[in-house]
Short mmCIF file of C-alpha atoms and ligand atoms in Angstrom, two decimals:
data_model
loop_
_atom_site.label_atom_id
_atom_site.label_comp_id
_atom_site.label_asym_id
_atom_site.label_seq_id
_atom_site.Cartn_x
_atom_site.Cartn_y
_atom_site.Cartn_z
CA MET A 25 9.75 10.01 -16.53
CA LYS A 26 6.14 9.56 -16.68
CA THR A 27 3.67 11.76 -14.78
CA ILE A 28 0.13 11.13 -13.38
CA HIS A 29 -2.10 13.92 -12.01
CA LEU A 30 -4.20 12.79 -9.40
CA ASP A 31 -6.93 15.50 -9.72
CA LEU A 32 -8.71 16.24 -6.28
CA GLY A 33 -8.99 20.02 -6.98
CA GLU A 34 -6.85 22.15 -4.65
CA ARG A 35 -5.79 18.80 -2.90
CA GLY A 36 -4.83 17.50 -6.48
CA TYR A 37 -0.92 16.40 -6.93
CA PRO A 38 1.46 14.89 -9.45
CA ILE A 39 2.91 11.57 -9.03
CA PHE A 40 6.11 10.97 -10.94
CA ILE A 41 7.70 7.76 -12.00
CA GLY A 42 10.85 7.15 -13.49
CA GLU A 43 14.71 6.66 -13.08
CA ASN A 44 17.05 8.75 -11.07
CA LEU A 45 14.79 11.14 -9.60
CA LEU A 46 15.82 11.62 -6.20
CA ASP A 47 18.04 14.61 -6.57
CA ARG A 48 15.69 16.21 -8.95
CA ARG A 49 15.04 19.77 -7.46
CA ASP A 50 12.88 20.68 -10.31
CA LEU A 51 10.59 18.01 -8.97
CA VAL A 52 10.18 19.09 -5.32
CA ALA A 53 10.49 23.07 -5.55
CA PRO A 54 7.18 23.80 -6.90
CA CYS A 55 5.62 21.59 -3.92
CA ILE A 56 7.29 23.49 -1.39
CA ARG A 57 5.69 27.13 0.02
CA GLY A 58 8.19 27.86 2.78
CA HIS A 59 11.97 27.44 3.24
CA GLN A 60 11.88 24.60 6.03
CA VAL A 61 12.20 20.84 4.86
CA LEU A 62 12.33 17.85 7.18
CA VAL A 63 13.13 14.66 5.67
CA VAL A 64 12.22 11.74 7.60
CA SER A 65 13.28 8.18 6.75
CA ASN A 66 14.72 5.06 8.68
CA GLU A 67 17.96 3.46 9.57
CA THR A 68 17.88 1.20 6.67
CA VAL A 69 16.71 3.82 3.91
CA ALA A 70 18.68 6.76 5.21
CA PRO A 71 22.15 5.01 4.54
CA LEU A 72 21.14 3.98 0.91
CA TYR A 73 19.18 7.05 -0.21
CA LEU A 74 19.30 9.91 1.99
CA ASP A 75 22.46 11.60 0.29
CA PRO A 76 20.61 12.25 -3.14
CA VAL A 77 17.27 13.37 -1.43
CA LEU A 78 19.42 16.16 0.50
CA GLN A 79 20.69 17.40 -2.73
CA ALA A 80 17.21 18.31 -3.78
CA PHE A 81 16.55 20.34 -0.88
CA ASP A 82 19.70 22.01 -1.22
CA GLY A 83 19.68 25.77 -0.20
CA TYR A 84 16.39 24.92 2.06
CA GLN A 85 16.69 24.91 6.10
CA CYS A 86 16.71 21.05 5.84
CA GLY A 87 16.43 19.04 8.79
CA THR A 88 16.66 14.99 8.98
CA LEU A 89 15.09 12.30 11.28
CA VAL A 90 16.09 8.90 11.30
CA LEU A 91 13.52 6.60 12.52
CA PRO A 92 14.09 2.92 13.73
CA ASP A 93 12.92 0.23 10.99
CA GLY A 94 9.72 -1.71 11.46
CA GLU A 95 5.95 -1.70 11.73
CA GLN A 96 6.30 -1.96 15.54
CA TYR A 97 7.63 1.39 15.47
CA LYS A 98 4.60 2.83 13.58
CA THR A 99 3.43 4.20 16.92
CA LEU A 100 2.10 7.57 18.66
CA LYS A 101 5.53 7.34 20.48
CA THR A 102 7.49 7.85 17.17
CA LEU A 103 5.03 10.24 15.83
CA ASN A 104 5.79 12.57 18.99
CA THR A 105 9.65 12.14 17.94
CA ILE A 106 8.53 13.82 14.71
CA PHE A 107 6.66 16.94 16.56
CA ASP A 108 9.71 16.89 18.90
CA THR A 109 12.03 17.56 16.18
CA LEU A 110 9.70 20.26 14.44
CA LEU A 111 9.28 21.91 17.60
CA GLU A 112 13.05 21.92 18.38
CA LEU A 113 14.02 23.09 14.94
CA HIS A 114 11.01 26.08 15.30
CA PHE A 115 9.46 24.97 12.25
CA ASP A 116 6.32 26.87 11.16
CA ARG A 117 3.14 26.22 9.06
CA LYS A 118 4.73 26.79 5.85
CA CYS A 119 7.25 23.85 6.60
CA THR A 120 7.01 20.87 4.57
CA LEU A 121 7.75 17.16 5.69
CA VAL A 122 9.33 14.43 3.36
CA ALA A 123 8.64 10.74 3.78
CA LEU A 124 11.57 8.70 2.48
CA GLY A 125 10.83 5.22 3.05
CA GLY A 126 8.32 2.47 2.55
CA GLY A 127 4.65 2.50 3.65
CA VAL A 128 5.75 2.92 7.43
CA VAL A 129 7.53 5.73 7.04
CA GLY A 130 4.98 7.37 4.64
CA ASP A 131 2.01 6.77 7.01
CA ILE A 132 3.57 8.19 10.23
CA THR A 133 5.21 11.26 8.37
CA GLY A 134 1.88 12.02 6.29
CA PHE A 135 0.14 11.79 9.63
CA ALA A 136 2.57 14.13 11.48
CA ALA A 137 2.04 16.47 8.50
CA ALA A 138 -1.63 16.27 8.91
CA CYS A 139 -1.48 17.13 12.70
CA TYR A 140 1.51 19.45 13.06
CA GLN A 141 0.06 22.93 13.63
CA ARG A 142 -3.23 21.74 12.09
CA GLY A 143 -1.55 20.50 8.81
CA VAL A 144 1.48 21.39 6.83
CA ASP A 145 2.63 20.04 3.75
CA PHE A 146 4.18 16.67 3.05
CA ILE A 147 6.26 14.92 0.01
CA GLN A 148 6.13 11.07 -0.58
CA ILE A 149 9.29 9.45 -1.70
CA PRO A 150 8.41 5.78 -1.57
CA THR A 151 11.32 3.20 -1.67
CA THR A 152 9.23 0.01 -1.49
CA LEU A 153 7.17 -1.49 -4.47
CA LEU A 154 4.05 -1.87 -2.18
CA ALA A 155 4.33 1.73 -1.12
CA GLN A 156 5.03 2.99 -4.99
CA VAL A 157 2.18 1.45 -6.01
CA ASP A 158 -0.18 1.76 -3.04
CA SER A 159 0.30 3.54 0.05
CA SER A 160 2.06 6.74 -1.20
CA VAL A 161 -1.06 7.37 -3.39
CA GLY A 162 -4.55 8.40 -1.97
CA GLY A 163 -3.82 10.27 1.44
CA LYS A 164 -4.36 7.89 4.09
CA THR A 165 -1.98 8.17 6.93
CA GLY A 166 -1.72 6.96 10.44
CA VAL A 167 -0.28 4.86 13.13
CA ASN A 168 -1.15 1.56 14.73
CA HIS A 169 -2.60 1.35 18.41
CA PRO A 170 -2.06 -1.51 20.42
CA LEU A 171 -5.79 -2.36 20.26
CA GLY A 172 -5.63 -2.20 16.44
CA LYS A 173 -3.83 -1.59 13.30
CA ASN A 174 -3.90 1.96 11.26
CA MET A 175 -6.54 2.94 14.20
CA ILE A 176 -5.27 6.37 14.63
CA GLY A 177 -5.13 8.43 11.53
CA ALA A 178 -6.28 10.84 9.19
CA PHE A 179 -6.68 11.67 5.23
CA HIS A 180 -4.17 13.98 4.42
CA GLN A 181 -2.91 14.16 0.74
CA PRO A 182 0.61 14.83 -0.23
CA ARG A 183 1.84 17.66 -2.16
CA CYS A 184 3.45 15.40 -4.83
CA VAL A 185 4.72 11.67 -4.99
CA ILE A 186 8.29 10.71 -6.16
CA ALA A 187 8.61 6.91 -7.66
CA ASP A 188 12.23 6.33 -8.43
CA ILE A 189 12.17 2.65 -9.62
CA LYS A 190 15.96 2.19 -9.17
CA VAL A 191 15.78 2.32 -5.64
CA LEU A 192 13.65 -1.00 -5.80
CA ASP A 193 17.27 -2.37 -6.81
CA THR A 194 18.04 -2.85 -3.06
CA LEU A 195 14.56 -4.35 -1.89
CA ASP A 196 14.85 -7.88 -1.03
CA ASP A 197 13.10 -10.44 -3.03
CA ARG A 198 10.21 -11.27 -0.35
CA GLN A 199 9.35 -7.47 0.07
CA PHE A 200 9.39 -6.88 -3.57
CA SER A 201 6.81 -9.92 -3.87
CA ALA A 202 4.68 -8.66 -1.10
CA GLY A 203 4.58 -5.35 -3.26
CA LEU A 204 3.08 -7.61 -6.13
CA ALA A 205 0.12 -8.82 -4.54
CA GLU A 206 -1.11 -5.08 -4.41
CA VAL A 207 -0.11 -4.85 -8.32
CA ILE A 208 -2.04 -8.07 -8.76
CA LYS A 209 -4.84 -6.42 -6.84
CA TYR A 210 -5.55 -3.76 -9.34
CA GLY A 211 -5.75 -6.01 -12.22
CA LEU A 212 -8.16 -8.54 -10.39
CA ILE A 213 -10.55 -5.53 -9.32
CA GLN A 214 -10.63 -3.35 -12.09
CA ASP A 215 -8.19 -3.96 -14.85
CA ALA A 216 -8.66 -6.98 -16.64
CA GLU A 217 -5.98 -5.72 -19.79
CA PHE A 218 -3.39 -5.22 -16.95
CA PHE A 219 -4.05 -8.67 -15.40
CA CYS A 220 -3.07 -10.37 -18.91
CA TRP A 221 -0.15 -7.99 -19.19
CA LEU A 222 0.92 -9.27 -15.72
CA GLU A 223 0.25 -12.87 -16.72
CA GLU A 224 2.71 -12.43 -19.77
CA ASN A 225 5.42 -10.09 -17.99
CA MET A 226 5.71 -11.47 -14.68
CA GLU A 227 9.01 -13.08 -15.25
CA ARG A 228 10.49 -9.65 -16.33
CA LEU A 229 8.85 -8.01 -13.36
CA LEU A 230 10.89 -10.39 -10.94
CA ALA A 231 14.09 -9.81 -13.07
CA ARG A 232 13.02 -5.84 -12.06
CA ASP A 233 13.27 -5.11 -15.78
CA THR A 234 13.21 -1.27 -15.93
CA ASP A 235 10.52 -0.97 -18.43
CA ALA A 236 8.52 -3.40 -17.06
CA LEU A 237 8.81 -1.94 -13.53
CA ILE A 238 8.15 1.79 -14.86
CA HIS A 239 4.77 -0.01 -16.93
CA THR A 240 3.82 -1.63 -13.52
CA VAL A 241 3.93 1.31 -11.22
CA HIS A 242 2.58 3.71 -13.78
CA ARG A 243 -0.35 1.39 -14.39
CA SER A 244 -1.13 0.52 -10.83
CA CYS A 245 -0.98 4.61 -9.55
CA GLN A 246 -3.23 5.29 -12.61
CA ASP A 247 -5.78 2.57 -11.40
CA LYS A 248 -5.67 3.81 -7.74
CA ALA A 249 -5.68 7.43 -8.66
CA ASP A 250 -8.82 6.64 -10.66
CA VAL A 251 -10.45 5.00 -7.59
CA VAL A 252 -9.44 7.97 -5.29
CA ARG A 253 -10.44 10.68 -7.55
CA ALA A 254 -14.08 9.08 -7.43
CA ASP A 255 -14.35 8.32 -3.98
CA GLU A 256 -11.39 10.03 -1.67
CA LYS A 257 -12.50 9.31 2.00
CA GLU A 258 -13.76 5.75 1.21
CA SER A 259 -17.63 6.56 1.40
CA GLY A 260 -18.08 3.81 -1.32
CA ILE A 261 -16.08 2.45 -4.09
CA ARG A 262 -12.81 3.00 -2.62
CA ALA A 263 -13.63 -0.04 -0.49
CA ILE A 264 -12.82 -2.45 -3.59
CA LEU A 265 -8.93 -1.42 -2.83
CA ASN A 266 -9.19 -3.80 0.34
CA MET A 267 -9.80 -7.07 -2.16
CA GLY A 268 -8.26 -9.78 -0.17
CA HIS A 269 -7.53 -7.47 3.10
CA THR A 270 -10.37 -8.59 5.23
CA PHE A 271 -9.06 -12.50 4.86
CA GLY A 272 -5.80 -11.27 4.77
CA HIS A 273 -5.96 -9.22 8.14
CA ALA A 274 -7.36 -12.38 9.61
CA ILE A 275 -4.24 -14.39 8.38
CA GLU A 276 -1.88 -11.58 9.59
CA THR A 277 -3.51 -11.35 13.30
CA GLY A 278 -4.41 -15.19 13.37
CA VAL A 279 -0.55 -16.32 12.98
CA GLY A 280 0.75 -13.27 14.77
CA TYR A 281 2.17 -9.96 13.34
CA GLY A 282 5.28 -10.33 11.43
CA ARG A 283 5.15 -14.04 10.60
CA TRP A 284 3.22 -13.08 7.06
CA LEU A 285 4.20 -10.18 5.21
CA HIS A 286 0.90 -7.93 4.60
CA GLY A 287 1.14 -8.65 0.62
CA GLU A 288 1.62 -12.12 1.35
CA ALA A 289 -1.71 -12.35 3.29
CA VAL A 290 -3.52 -10.32 0.73
CA ALA A 291 -2.36 -12.48 -1.92
CA THR A 292 -3.72 -15.61 -0.10
CA GLY A 293 -6.55 -13.38 0.77
CA MET A 294 -7.44 -12.61 -2.96
CA LEU A 295 -7.60 -16.57 -3.42
CA MET A 296 -10.00 -17.06 -0.61
CA ALA A 297 -12.34 -13.97 -2.14
CA ALA A 298 -11.98 -15.61 -5.49
CA ASP A 299 -12.84 -19.06 -4.14
CA LEU A 300 -16.05 -17.59 -2.67
CA SER A 301 -16.81 -15.62 -5.74
CA HIS A 302 -16.57 -19.30 -7.52
CA ARG A 303 -19.15 -20.75 -5.23
CA LEU A 304 -21.37 -17.83 -5.95
CA GLY A 305 -21.28 -18.64 -9.58
CA TRP A 306 -19.33 -15.68 -10.85
CA LEU A 307 -15.84 -16.79 -11.35
CA SER A 308 -15.14 -20.08 -13.29
CA GLU A 309 -12.64 -22.63 -12.45
CA LYS A 310 -10.52 -21.24 -15.26
CA ASP A 311 -10.72 -17.73 -13.67
CA ILE A 312 -9.51 -19.22 -10.12
CA ALA A 313 -6.73 -21.12 -12.14
CA ARG A 314 -5.58 -18.02 -13.79
CA ILE A 315 -5.63 -15.96 -10.49
CA ASP A 316 -3.76 -19.02 -8.61
CA ASN A 317 -0.97 -19.08 -11.16
CA LEU A 318 -0.21 -15.35 -11.46
CA ILE A 319 -0.04 -15.35 -7.56
CA ASP A 320 2.20 -18.04 -7.39
CA LYS A 321 4.30 -16.97 -10.54
CA ALA A 322 4.72 -13.88 -8.14
CA CYS A 323 6.48 -16.03 -5.55
CA LEU A 324 3.60 -15.40 -3.05
CA PRO A 325 1.71 -18.01 -0.96
CA THR A 326 -1.19 -19.26 -2.67
CA ARG A 327 -2.54 -21.39 0.56
CA ALA A 328 -3.99 -20.27 4.16
CA PRO A 329 -1.73 -21.25 7.17
CA ALA A 330 -2.39 -24.66 8.23
CA ASP A 331 -2.81 -23.79 11.95
CA LEU A 332 -5.87 -21.72 11.96
CA GLN A 333 -9.43 -22.89 12.16
CA SER A 334 -12.38 -21.74 10.53
CA ASP A 335 -14.36 -20.47 13.60
CA GLN A 336 -11.17 -18.58 14.90
CA PHE A 337 -10.84 -17.26 11.13
CA LEU A 338 -14.31 -15.88 11.07
CA GLU A 339 -14.19 -14.26 14.48
CA LEU A 340 -11.04 -12.17 13.29
CA MET A 341 -12.36 -11.50 10.03
CA ALA A 342 -15.64 -9.98 11.91
CA VAL A 343 -13.30 -7.67 13.87
CA ASP A 344 -11.56 -6.28 11.03
CA LYS A 345 -14.38 -4.94 8.79
CA LYS A 346 -17.85 -3.41 8.89
CA VAL A 347 -20.30 -6.14 9.84
CA SER A 348 -24.04 -5.34 8.20
CA GLY A 349 -26.59 -7.66 9.93
CA GLY A 350 -24.28 -10.11 11.41
CA GLN A 351 -22.63 -10.40 7.82
CA ILE A 352 -19.10 -9.54 7.28
CA TYR A 353 -18.79 -6.88 3.88
CA LEU A 354 -16.42 -8.53 1.48
CA VAL A 355 -15.01 -7.39 -1.95
CA LEU A 356 -15.18 -10.13 -4.24
CA PRO A 357 -14.47 -10.49 -7.93
CA ARG A 358 -17.58 -10.78 -10.30
CA ALA A 359 -15.18 -11.23 -13.18
CA ILE A 360 -11.28 -11.04 -13.44
CA GLY A 361 -11.25 -7.27 -13.74
CA GLU A 362 -14.40 -6.53 -12.16
CA SER A 363 -15.57 -6.23 -8.42
CA VAL A 364 -18.36 -5.60 -6.04
CA VAL A 365 -18.64 -4.74 -2.39
CA CYS A 366 -20.91 -7.48 -1.01
CA ALA A 367 -22.59 -8.57 2.17
CA ASP A 368 -25.71 -10.68 0.60
CA TYR A 369 -23.68 -13.75 0.09
CA ASP A 370 -24.71 -17.20 1.73
CA PRO A 371 -22.81 -17.52 5.01
CA ALA A 372 -22.66 -21.17 4.55
CA MET A 373 -20.46 -20.58 1.42
CA LEU A 374 -17.85 -18.31 3.19
CA LYS A 375 -17.73 -21.14 5.92
CA GLN A 376 -16.93 -23.70 2.84
CA THR A 377 -14.35 -21.34 1.54
CA LEU A 378 -12.65 -21.10 4.88
CA GLU A 379 -12.81 -24.89 5.25
CA ALA A 380 -11.52 -25.64 1.74
CA HIS A 381 -8.45 -23.26 1.99
CA LEU A 382 -7.53 -23.89 5.78
CA ALA A 383 -7.67 -27.43 5.21
CA VAL A 384 -4.96 -27.45 2.64
CA GLY A 385 -2.87 -25.34 4.53
CA SER A 386 1.20 -24.52 4.10
CA GLY A 387 1.50 -20.78 2.79
CA VAL A 388 4.34 -19.33 5.03
CA ASN A 389 6.35 -20.97 7.54
P1 NAD B 278 8.08 -1.09 5.28
O1 NAD B 278 8.06 0.17 5.20
O2 NAD B 278 8.20 -1.63 6.57
O3 NAD B 278 9.30 -1.47 4.55
C1 NAD B 278 9.84 -2.80 4.55
C2 NAD B 278 11.07 -2.95 4.63
O4 NAD B 278 11.75 -2.71 3.45
C3 NAD B 278 11.60 -2.18 5.71
O5 NAD B 278 12.49 -3.12 6.60
C4 NAD B 278 12.46 -1.16 5.08
O6 NAD B 278 13.27 -0.33 5.94
C5 NAD B 278 12.78 -1.68 3.87
N1 NAD B 278 13.18 -1.04 2.69
C6 NAD B 278 12.33 0.00 2.42
N2 NAD B 278 12.71 0.88 1.11
C7 NAD B 278 13.79 -0.12 0.73
C8 NAD B 278 14.94 0.00 -0.34
N3 NAD B 278 14.69 0.61 -1.49
N4 NAD B 278 15.82 -0.87 -0.10
C9 NAD B 278 15.97 -1.96 1.11
N5 NAD B 278 15.18 -1.97 1.91
C10 NAD B 278 14.36 -0.76 1.96
O7 NAD B 278 6.73 -1.98 4.44
P2 NAD B 278 5.89 -1.40 3.43
O8 NAD B 278 5.46 -2.66 2.88
O9 NAD B 278 6.50 -0.42 2.30
O10 NAD B 278 4.77 -1.02 3.75
C11 NAD B 278 3.82 -1.45 4.77
C12 NAD B 278 3.36 -0.34 5.67
O11 NAD B 278 2.21 0.52 4.69
C13 NAD B 278 2.10 -0.97 6.64
O12 NAD B 278 2.37 -0.09 7.85
C14 NAD B 278 0.68 -0.67 6.17
O13 NAD B 278 -0.41 -0.35 7.27
C15 NAD B 278 0.86 0.36 5.38
N6 NAD B 278 0.03 0.85 3.91
C16 NAD B 278 -0.59 1.93 3.99
C17 NAD B 278 -1.47 1.92 3.03
C18 NAD B 278 -2.19 3.46 2.52
O14 NAD B 278 -3.12 3.45 1.63
N7 NAD B 278 -1.59 4.44 3.48
C19 NAD B 278 -1.58 1.04 1.87
C20 NAD B 278 -0.92 -0.18 2.06
C21 NAD B 278 -0.10 -0.30 3.15
N1 LIG B 279 -4.79 0.90 0.69
C1 LIG B 279 -6.30 1.11 0.50
C2 LIG B 279 -6.36 2.61 0.07
O1 LIG B 279 -5.79 3.35 -0.12
O2 LIG B 279 -7.96 2.59 0.30
#
């Protein structure tokens, strides 16, 4: 097992990465202050992994709540079912919530923990690759509002994260690849050496080789922890973690939620960011080809949807992120392994990027 300590003073916590960790009482016990534990999961993950997790909490007053599966249930209404359960069980301020699932379960359970009795402890047990390398680390929690994704939320750090890579065996290939988009993102934004490693080891990863997976989750969490440690509440540098996301959110919204997975849209979004970066004279043709090849190797789409127009796309991008003097802030690669948050690019170049990508089209059908 590997351990990373995310040092945030009194909010700091360990991230455990390894195999067969779900029933490890020794990992969770030091994180629990009271004697009450509520494990929140969903109808897909609970039948697979709830039993071993409950073994780790043997001896505590332990409740369970199984939510419906899907992004469409990441709502205030579902959140309220967690509060109902906590109140019905008479859970006090020393209780601990446990999120067992992907990013949806993690975000909603973390937000419940942030709100219940003005804040209780929670533990993240992420079960998708995306959740293990991204959403379980860093303390962003929340739910969607009909008018915007992740618009209601709070920063609330978990007491520990337990990433058991064995649970990824049951994840389907498309969801696995979607997680790889966030992995590639770390290489592109800040870790050139990891980018090279991914180029050499993508086949092993797709075959879900244990050592390759442990290395990938560990390196990704290390990269994310470095950024979160520097800027916990995203007043500056943490924004680089959104590389590809402004383009990606425009794709997700433009084609209609659910058609493209978040990671698929981020992958194509990173290529669009790279294209703009090339037009600004930062990335070479060779760099673009390397990024394109790696995304393609990870079985992710390298082309934007064919059915979106550039004007519509620009409008969607403007809704998603902050605008400065009419200009959209974008995270752009300066080189492979280096990125900047930038608003002073030539808007005509952004338009050229959109036209170049949207004209080619294809992506996910
Ligand atoms: P998800 O939670 O919807 O999981 C994807 C699917 O995989 C679901 O059907 C789930 O039930 C299933 N699943 C989970 N684990 C499984 C397993 N081991 N075996 C088989 N099936 C399994 O999606 P996700 O990609 O994990 O997370 C996406 C969510 O994360 C979005 O809501 C996004 O906004 C959020 N997110 C949050 C952050 C953050 O920093 N908090 C970062 C990135 C994404
Ligand atoms: N997933 C982006 C962040 O945690 O900041």
